[in-house]
XYZ file of C-alpha atoms in Angstrom:
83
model
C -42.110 34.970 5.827
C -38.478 36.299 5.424
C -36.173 36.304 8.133
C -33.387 38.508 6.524
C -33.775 42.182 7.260
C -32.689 42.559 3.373
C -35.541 39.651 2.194
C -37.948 41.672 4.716
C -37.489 45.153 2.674
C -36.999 43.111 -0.490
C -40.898 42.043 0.139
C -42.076 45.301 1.525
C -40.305 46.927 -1.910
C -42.084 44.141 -4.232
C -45.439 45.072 -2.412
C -45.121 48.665 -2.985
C -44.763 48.527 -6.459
C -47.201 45.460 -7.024
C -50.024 48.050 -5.602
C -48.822 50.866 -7.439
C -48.324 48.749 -10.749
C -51.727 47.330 -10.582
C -53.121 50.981 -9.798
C -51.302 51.893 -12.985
C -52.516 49.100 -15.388
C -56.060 49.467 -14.420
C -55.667 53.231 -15.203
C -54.492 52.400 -18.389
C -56.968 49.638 -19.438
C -60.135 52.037 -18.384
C -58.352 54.732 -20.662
C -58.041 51.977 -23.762
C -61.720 51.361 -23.076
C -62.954 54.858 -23.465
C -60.697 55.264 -26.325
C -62.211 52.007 -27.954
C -65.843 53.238 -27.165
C -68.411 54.623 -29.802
C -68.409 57.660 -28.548
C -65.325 58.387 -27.673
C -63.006 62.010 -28.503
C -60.109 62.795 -30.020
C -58.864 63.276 -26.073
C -59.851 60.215 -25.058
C -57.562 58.605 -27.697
C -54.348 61.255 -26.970
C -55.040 60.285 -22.991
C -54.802 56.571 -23.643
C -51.922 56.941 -26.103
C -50.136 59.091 -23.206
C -50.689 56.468 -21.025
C -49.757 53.791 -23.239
C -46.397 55.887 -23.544
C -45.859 56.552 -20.160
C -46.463 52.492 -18.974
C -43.567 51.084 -21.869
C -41.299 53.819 -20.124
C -41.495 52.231 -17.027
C -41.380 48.540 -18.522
C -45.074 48.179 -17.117
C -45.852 47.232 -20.589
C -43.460 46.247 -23.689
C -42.837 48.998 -25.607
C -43.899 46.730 -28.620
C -46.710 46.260 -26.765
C -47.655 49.640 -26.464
C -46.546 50.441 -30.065
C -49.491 47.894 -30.995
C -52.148 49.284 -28.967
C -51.916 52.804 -30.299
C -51.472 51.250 -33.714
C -54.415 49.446 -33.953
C -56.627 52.810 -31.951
C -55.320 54.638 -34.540
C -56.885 52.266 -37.223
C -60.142 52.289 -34.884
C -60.256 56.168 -35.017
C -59.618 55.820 -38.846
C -62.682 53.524 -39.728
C -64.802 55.073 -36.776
C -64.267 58.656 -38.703
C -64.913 56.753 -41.951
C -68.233 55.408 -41.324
């Protein structure tokens, strides 16, 4: 436990944002999921690219990361429309 009042906001800050990143991530997965499902819309795929966006932008993910992801749903989409 910190004893420094700037250690003690420096862990309340850290918490904060631990919560609200996990919050965000788990958004984000359930939206890849849907995306990735057999029945899944074209809006499903635009949400989870949007979110995919939104998370490199704030460094939740690498933006090469997300680059991937929405590569390789795109290429999903493609051989899901195929068949």
């Amino acid at each position: 436990m910190p004893n420094i009042a700037s250690a003690k906001k420096n862990m309340r800050k850290s918490q904060a944002a631990t919560v609200r990143n996990r919050a965000q991530r788990s958004a984000l997965r359930t939206a890849l999921k849907k995306a990735r499902s057999v029945d899944a819309t074209a809006e499903d795929r635009i949400r989870a690219e949007s979110l995919l966006d939104r998370a490199a932008r704030k460094n939740l993910i690498h933006r090469n990361a997300a680059g991937r992801m929405k590569s390789r749903l795109a290429k999903h989409q493609a051989a899901a429309s195929a068949a």
